[in-house]
mmCIF file of C-alpha atoms and ligand atoms in Angstrom:
data_model
loop_
_atom_site.group_PDB
_atom_site.id
_atom_site.type_symbol
_atom_site.label_atom_id
_atom_site.label_comp_id
_atom_site.label_asym_id
_atom_site.label_seq_id
_atom_site.Cartn_x
_atom_site.Cartn_y
_atom_site.Cartn_z
ATOM 1 C CA MET B 1 -182.009 -223.470 -64.178
ATOM 2 C CA THR B 2 -184.753 -221.767 -62.206
ATOM 3 C CA ILE B 3 -184.015 -219.486 -59.316
ATOM 4 C CA HIS B 4 -186.665 -219.186 -56.611
ATOM 5 C CA ALA B 5 -186.986 -215.567 -55.533
ATOM 6 C CA GLY B 6 -189.167 -214.309 -52.721
ATOM 7 C CA VAL B 7 -190.327 -210.698 -52.655
ATOM 8 C CA VAL B 8 -191.611 -209.684 -49.255
ATOM 9 C CA ALA B 9 -195.005 -208.295 -50.153
ATOM 10 C CA VAL B 10 -196.471 -207.003 -46.937
ATOM 11 C CA GLN B 11 -196.101 -203.502 -48.421
ATOM 12 C CA GLY B 12 -194.249 -201.593 -51.142
ATOM 13 C CA ASP B 13 -193.111 -202.104 -54.750
ATOM 14 C CA VAL B 14 -193.539 -205.795 -55.431
ATOM 15 C CA SER B 15 -194.186 -206.234 -59.149
ATOM 16 C CA GLU B 16 -191.368 -203.861 -60.161
ATOM 17 C CA HIS B 17 -188.889 -205.930 -58.150
ATOM 18 C CA ALA B 18 -190.272 -209.172 -59.558
ATOM 19 C CA ASP B 19 -189.753 -207.811 -63.099
ATOM 20 C CA ALA B 20 -186.205 -206.688 -62.291
ATOM 21 C CA ILE B 21 -185.327 -210.119 -60.852
ATOM 22 C CA ARG B 22 -186.711 -211.845 -63.969
ATOM 23 C CA ARG B 23 -184.714 -209.536 -66.249
ATOM 24 C CA ALA B 24 -181.521 -210.079 -64.237
ATOM 25 C CA ALA B 25 -182.058 -213.861 -64.325
ATOM 26 C CA ALA B 26 -182.685 -213.810 -68.084
ATOM 27 C CA GLU B 27 -179.318 -212.122 -68.638
ATOM 28 C CA HIS B 28 -177.729 -215.204 -67.069
ATOM 29 C CA GLY B 29 -179.878 -217.549 -69.134
ATOM 30 C CA GLU B 30 -181.887 -218.485 -66.050
ATOM 31 C CA ASP B 31 -185.578 -218.308 -65.155
ATOM 32 C CA ALA B 32 -186.859 -216.729 -61.992
ATOM 33 C CA GLU B 33 -189.921 -217.982 -60.218
ATOM 34 C CA VAL B 34 -191.107 -215.164 -57.992
ATOM 35 C CA THR B 35 -193.164 -215.779 -54.859
ATOM 36 C CA GLU B 36 -194.844 -212.942 -52.997
ATOM 37 C CA ILE B 37 -194.214 -213.409 -49.290
ATOM 38 C CA ARG B 38 -197.138 -212.423 -47.080
ATOM 39 C CA ARG B 39 -197.047 -215.218 -44.539
ATOM 40 C CA ALA B 40 -194.599 -217.515 -42.796
ATOM 41 C CA GLY B 41 -193.591 -220.802 -44.422
ATOM 42 C CA LEU B 42 -192.575 -219.545 -47.886
ATOM 43 C CA VAL B 43 -189.136 -218.054 -47.202
ATOM 44 C CA PRO B 44 -187.391 -221.417 -46.560
ATOM 45 C CA ASP B 45 -188.012 -222.413 -50.203
ATOM 46 C CA CYS B 46 -186.425 -219.238 -51.607
ATOM 47 C CA ASP B 47 -182.896 -219.040 -53.026
ATOM 48 C CA VAL B 48 -182.873 -215.242 -52.875
ATOM 49 C CA LEU B 49 -185.010 -212.701 -51.055
ATOM 50 C CA LEU B 50 -185.997 -209.107 -51.600
ATOM 51 C CA LEU B 51 -187.168 -206.729 -48.902
ATOM 52 C CA PRO B 52 -188.679 -203.716 -50.724
ATOM 53 C CA GLY B 53 -189.250 -200.082 -49.794
ATOM 54 C CA GLY B 54 -192.475 -198.766 -48.338
ATOM 55 C CA GLU B 55 -192.933 -197.647 -44.749
ATOM 56 C CA SER B 56 -190.429 -199.237 -42.403
ATOM 57 C CA THR B 57 -192.617 -198.976 -39.294
ATOM 58 C CA ALA B 58 -195.467 -200.867 -41.000
ATOM 59 C CA ILE B 59 -193.160 -203.407 -42.664
ATOM 60 C CA SER B 60 -191.329 -204.276 -39.458
ATOM 61 C CA ARG B 61 -194.590 -204.635 -37.531
ATOM 62 C CA LEU B 62 -196.044 -206.994 -40.137
ATOM 63 C CA LEU B 63 -192.854 -209.057 -40.367
ATOM 64 C CA ALA B 64 -192.913 -209.584 -36.611
ATOM 65 C CA ARG B 65 -196.633 -210.311 -36.477
ATOM 66 C CA GLU B 66 -196.524 -212.872 -39.307
ATOM 67 C CA GLY B 67 -193.322 -214.528 -38.111
ATOM 68 C CA ILE B 68 -191.583 -213.667 -41.395
ATOM 69 C CA GLY B 69 -188.765 -211.666 -39.781
ATOM 70 C CA GLU B 70 -187.314 -214.770 -38.114
ATOM 71 C CA GLU B 71 -187.393 -216.639 -41.417
ATOM 72 C CA ILE B 72 -185.556 -213.811 -43.177
ATOM 73 C CA ARG B 73 -182.913 -213.944 -40.464
ATOM 74 C CA ALA B 74 -182.492 -217.708 -40.938
ATOM 75 C CA HIS B 75 -182.200 -217.193 -44.724
ATOM 76 C CA VAL B 76 -179.331 -214.727 -44.241
ATOM 77 C CA ASP B 77 -177.712 -216.858 -41.539
ATOM 78 C CA ALA B 78 -177.613 -219.662 -44.128
ATOM 79 C CA GLY B 79 -175.618 -217.312 -46.407
ATOM 80 C CA LYS B 80 -178.392 -216.824 -48.971
ATOM 81 C CA PRO B 81 -178.676 -213.453 -50.752
ATOM 82 C CA LEU B 82 -181.009 -210.679 -49.628
ATOM 83 C CA LEU B 83 -181.498 -207.329 -51.353
ATOM 84 C CA ALA B 84 -183.009 -204.734 -49.009
ATOM 85 C CA THR B 85 -184.050 -201.435 -50.546
ATOM 86 C CA CYS B 86 -184.966 -198.139 -48.898
ATOM 87 C CA ALA B 87 -187.441 -198.953 -46.091
ATOM 88 C CA GLY B 88 -186.278 -202.563 -46.500
ATOM 89 C CA LEU B 89 -182.743 -201.442 -45.655
ATOM 90 C CA ILE B 90 -184.056 -199.571 -42.610
ATOM 91 C CA VAL B 91 -185.718 -202.785 -41.406
ATOM 92 C CA ALA B 92 -182.639 -204.907 -42.224
ATOM 93 C CA SER B 93 -180.258 -202.565 -40.384
ATOM 94 C CA ARG B 94 -178.874 -202.949 -36.890
ATOM 95 C CA ASP B 95 -180.434 -199.706 -35.653
ATOM 96 C CA ALA B 96 -182.856 -197.265 -37.286
ATOM 97 C CA ASN B 97 -182.752 -194.621 -34.551
ATOM 98 C CA ASP B 98 -186.518 -195.015 -34.228
ATOM 99 C CA ASP B 99 -188.153 -197.212 -31.584
ATOM 100 C CA ARG B 100 -191.157 -197.873 -33.829
ATOM 101 C CA VAL B 101 -188.987 -199.889 -36.216
ATOM 102 C CA GLN B 102 -188.077 -203.388 -35.039
ATOM 103 C CA THR B 103 -184.864 -203.891 -36.963
ATOM 104 C CA LEU B 104 -183.631 -207.328 -38.019
ATOM 105 C CA GLY B 105 -179.923 -206.601 -37.512
ATOM 106 C CA LEU B 106 -178.867 -208.159 -40.825
ATOM 107 C CA VAL B 107 -176.750 -205.218 -41.987
ATOM 108 C CA ASP B 108 -174.222 -203.912 -39.509
ATOM 109 C CA ALA B 109 -175.238 -200.285 -40.023
ATOM 110 C CA THR B 110 -177.114 -197.510 -38.312
ATOM 111 C CA VAL B 111 -179.546 -195.612 -40.502
ATOM 112 C CA ASP B 112 -181.531 -192.409 -40.145
ATOM 113 C CA ARG B 113 -185.038 -192.600 -41.569
ATOM 114 C CA ASN B 114 -186.061 -189.829 -43.966
ATOM 115 C CA ALA B 115 -182.672 -188.166 -43.727
ATOM 116 C CA PHE B 116 -182.771 -186.963 -47.334
ATOM 117 C CA GLY B 117 -185.969 -185.029 -46.643
ATOM 118 C CA ARG B 118 -189.625 -185.470 -47.400
ATOM 119 C CA GLN B 119 -191.391 -186.863 -50.474
ATOM 120 C CA LYS B 120 -191.001 -183.618 -52.437
ATOM 121 C CA ASP B 121 -187.258 -183.896 -52.059
ATOM 122 C CA SER B 122 -187.106 -187.197 -53.873
ATOM 123 C CA PHE B 123 -184.603 -187.166 -56.708
ATOM 124 C CA GLU B 124 -182.786 -189.237 -59.302
ATOM 125 C CA ALA B 125 -179.017 -189.249 -59.687
ATOM 126 C CA PRO B 126 -176.438 -191.168 -61.705
ATOM 127 C CA LEU B 127 -174.535 -193.195 -59.145
ATOM 128 C CA ASP B 128 -171.173 -194.907 -59.388
ATOM 129 C CA VAL B 129 -171.613 -198.366 -57.871
ATOM 130 C CA ALA B 130 -168.693 -200.710 -57.171
ATOM 131 C CA GLY B 131 -168.844 -203.595 -59.624
ATOM 132 C CA LEU B 132 -170.892 -201.723 -62.270
ATOM 133 C CA ASP B 133 -169.146 -200.295 -65.331
ATOM 134 C CA GLU B 134 -171.547 -197.411 -65.951
ATOM 135 C CA PRO B 135 -173.365 -195.157 -63.442
ATOM 136 C CA PHE B 136 -176.678 -196.519 -62.154
ATOM 137 C CA PRO B 137 -179.786 -194.275 -62.394
ATOM 138 C CA ALA B 138 -180.660 -194.201 -58.686
ATOM 139 C CA VAL B 139 -184.105 -193.003 -57.606
ATOM 140 C CA PHE B 140 -184.202 -191.735 -54.013
ATOM 141 C CA ILE B 141 -187.632 -191.406 -52.370
ATOM 142 C CA ARG B 142 -187.634 -190.168 -48.767
ATOM 143 C CA ALA B 143 -184.460 -192.170 -48.554
ATOM 144 C CA PRO B 144 -182.714 -193.225 -45.372
ATOM 145 C CA LEU B 145 -179.195 -192.062 -44.668
ATOM 146 C CA ILE B 146 -176.687 -194.739 -43.712
ATOM 147 C CA ALA B 147 -175.097 -193.000 -40.751
ATOM 148 C CA GLU B 148 -172.555 -195.554 -39.608
ATOM 149 C CA VAL B 149 -171.321 -198.916 -40.878
ATOM 150 C CA GLY B 150 -169.436 -201.704 -39.104
ATOM 151 C CA ASP B 151 -165.962 -202.904 -40.106
ATOM 152 C CA GLY B 152 -167.249 -205.866 -42.100
ATOM 153 C CA VAL B 153 -169.506 -203.749 -44.294
ATOM 154 C CA GLU B 154 -168.405 -202.906 -47.834
ATOM 155 C CA VAL B 155 -169.602 -199.528 -49.108
ATOM 156 C CA LEU B 156 -170.664 -199.998 -52.740
ATOM 157 C CA ALA B 157 -171.757 -196.420 -53.463
ATOM 158 C CA THR B 158 -171.762 -193.010 -51.830
ATOM 159 C CA TRP B 159 -173.790 -189.865 -52.437
ATOM 160 C CA ASP B 160 -172.943 -186.518 -50.925
ATOM 161 C CA GLY B 161 -170.189 -188.165 -48.891
ATOM 162 C CA GLY B 162 -172.391 -190.824 -47.244
ATOM 163 C CA PRO B 163 -172.913 -194.516 -48.105
ATOM 164 C CA VAL B 164 -176.077 -195.249 -50.108
ATOM 165 C CA ALA B 165 -175.351 -198.855 -51.117
ATOM 166 C CA VAL B 166 -173.620 -201.416 -48.908
ATOM 167 C CA ARG B 167 -172.855 -205.116 -48.806
ATOM 168 C CA ASP B 168 -172.694 -207.069 -45.555
ATOM 169 C CA GLY B 169 -172.026 -210.720 -46.396
ATOM 170 C CA PRO B 170 -175.016 -212.066 -48.338
ATOM 171 C CA VAL B 171 -177.000 -208.831 -47.885
ATOM 172 C CA VAL B 172 -176.952 -205.863 -50.239
ATOM 173 C CA GLY B 173 -178.758 -202.763 -48.989
ATOM 174 C CA THR B 174 -179.555 -199.605 -50.951
ATOM 175 C CA SER B 175 -181.121 -196.375 -49.753
ATOM 176 C CA PHE B 176 -182.464 -195.827 -53.275
ATOM 177 C CA HIS B 177 -185.048 -197.769 -55.328
ATOM 178 C CA PRO B 178 -183.268 -199.892 -57.978
ATOM 179 C CA GLU B 179 -186.583 -201.334 -59.233
ATOM 180 C CA LEU B 180 -187.924 -198.031 -60.577
ATOM 181 C CA THR B 181 -185.886 -197.956 -63.773
ATOM 182 C CA ALA B 182 -185.462 -200.552 -66.512
ATOM 183 C CA ASP B 183 -181.921 -201.144 -65.261
ATOM 184 C CA SER B 184 -181.651 -204.414 -63.321
ATOM 185 C CA ARG B 185 -177.906 -204.335 -62.608
ATOM 186 C CA VAL B 186 -178.301 -203.848 -58.834
ATOM 187 C CA HIS B 187 -180.540 -206.944 -58.644
ATOM 188 C CA ASP B 188 -177.900 -208.721 -60.690
ATOM 189 C CA LEU B 189 -175.161 -207.596 -58.310
ATOM 190 C CA ALA B 190 -177.112 -208.683 -55.235
ATOM 191 C CA PHE B 191 -178.358 -212.036 -56.471
ATOM 192 C CA PHE B 192 -176.409 -213.451 -59.352
ATOM 193 C CA ARG B 193 -172.880 -212.231 -58.844
ATOM 194 C CA GLN B 194 -172.798 -213.236 -55.195
ATOM 195 C CA GLN B 195 -174.122 -216.652 -56.170
ATOM 196 C CA ALA B 196 -171.509 -216.985 -58.857
ATOM 197 C CA ALA B 197 -168.835 -216.299 -56.246
ATOM 198 C CA THR B 198 -170.113 -218.883 -53.771
ATOM 199 C CA ARG B 199 -171.248 -221.643 -56.123
HETATM 200 N N1 LIG K 1 -188.968 -193.083 -45.352
HETATM 201 C C1 LIG K 1 -189.540 -194.372 -45.430
HETATM 202 C C2 LIG K 1 -189.462 -195.098 -44.107
HETATM 203 O O1 LIG K 1 -188.964 -194.581 -43.181
HETATM 204 C C3 LIG K 1 -188.862 -195.173 -46.521
HETATM 205 C C4 LIG K 1 -189.218 -194.622 -47.866
HETATM 206 C C5 LIG K 1 -189.134 -195.611 -48.981
HETATM 207 O O2 LIG K 1 -189.032 -196.812 -48.791
HETATM 208 N N2 LIG K 1 -189.210 -195.080 -50.167
HETATM 209 O O3 LIG K 1 -189.927 -196.182 -43.969
#
């Protein structure tokens, strides 16, 4: 079967995520057809969605201007999976502690932008993630800190005592960039395992 995946492509790592989704699908014997989302009207045809990293202020502005933000909200309201990474998680959160970011409120969490420091402080760390047998090589780039999560939010991974991967219903959010290594297990966790549970 073919899974229709949309990668929001107003900014950020698009092709790396598309590759990771295809690899994760292949492991389940499925194909992934990946659509780059730059305008309204495409999200309703997607089974799963990905909101990549980049610059959260720019991403949120473009999502609002193009009318894509509302479609992403409807996708999640319908219980369909969304993986939001780094700046994508900031945009998907309830509150980013920054008025310039229009958050979508899809993850019941408050995040602090750039809490792990500036670009030079980016780092990679082996991370224990709930549901994965071996540590995941997590790349953090000016990563947001998840400051507070609501009761319904499952913390999937922590670093330095704070959550860095969470699940809120159909949404998985990571403060790191799971697309920057050859390891597609986080995409698998977000898209294929949730589907398996609800099918
Ligand atoms: N710090 C960026 C922001 O606030 C996110 C960085 C990233 O996505 N790698 O939008």
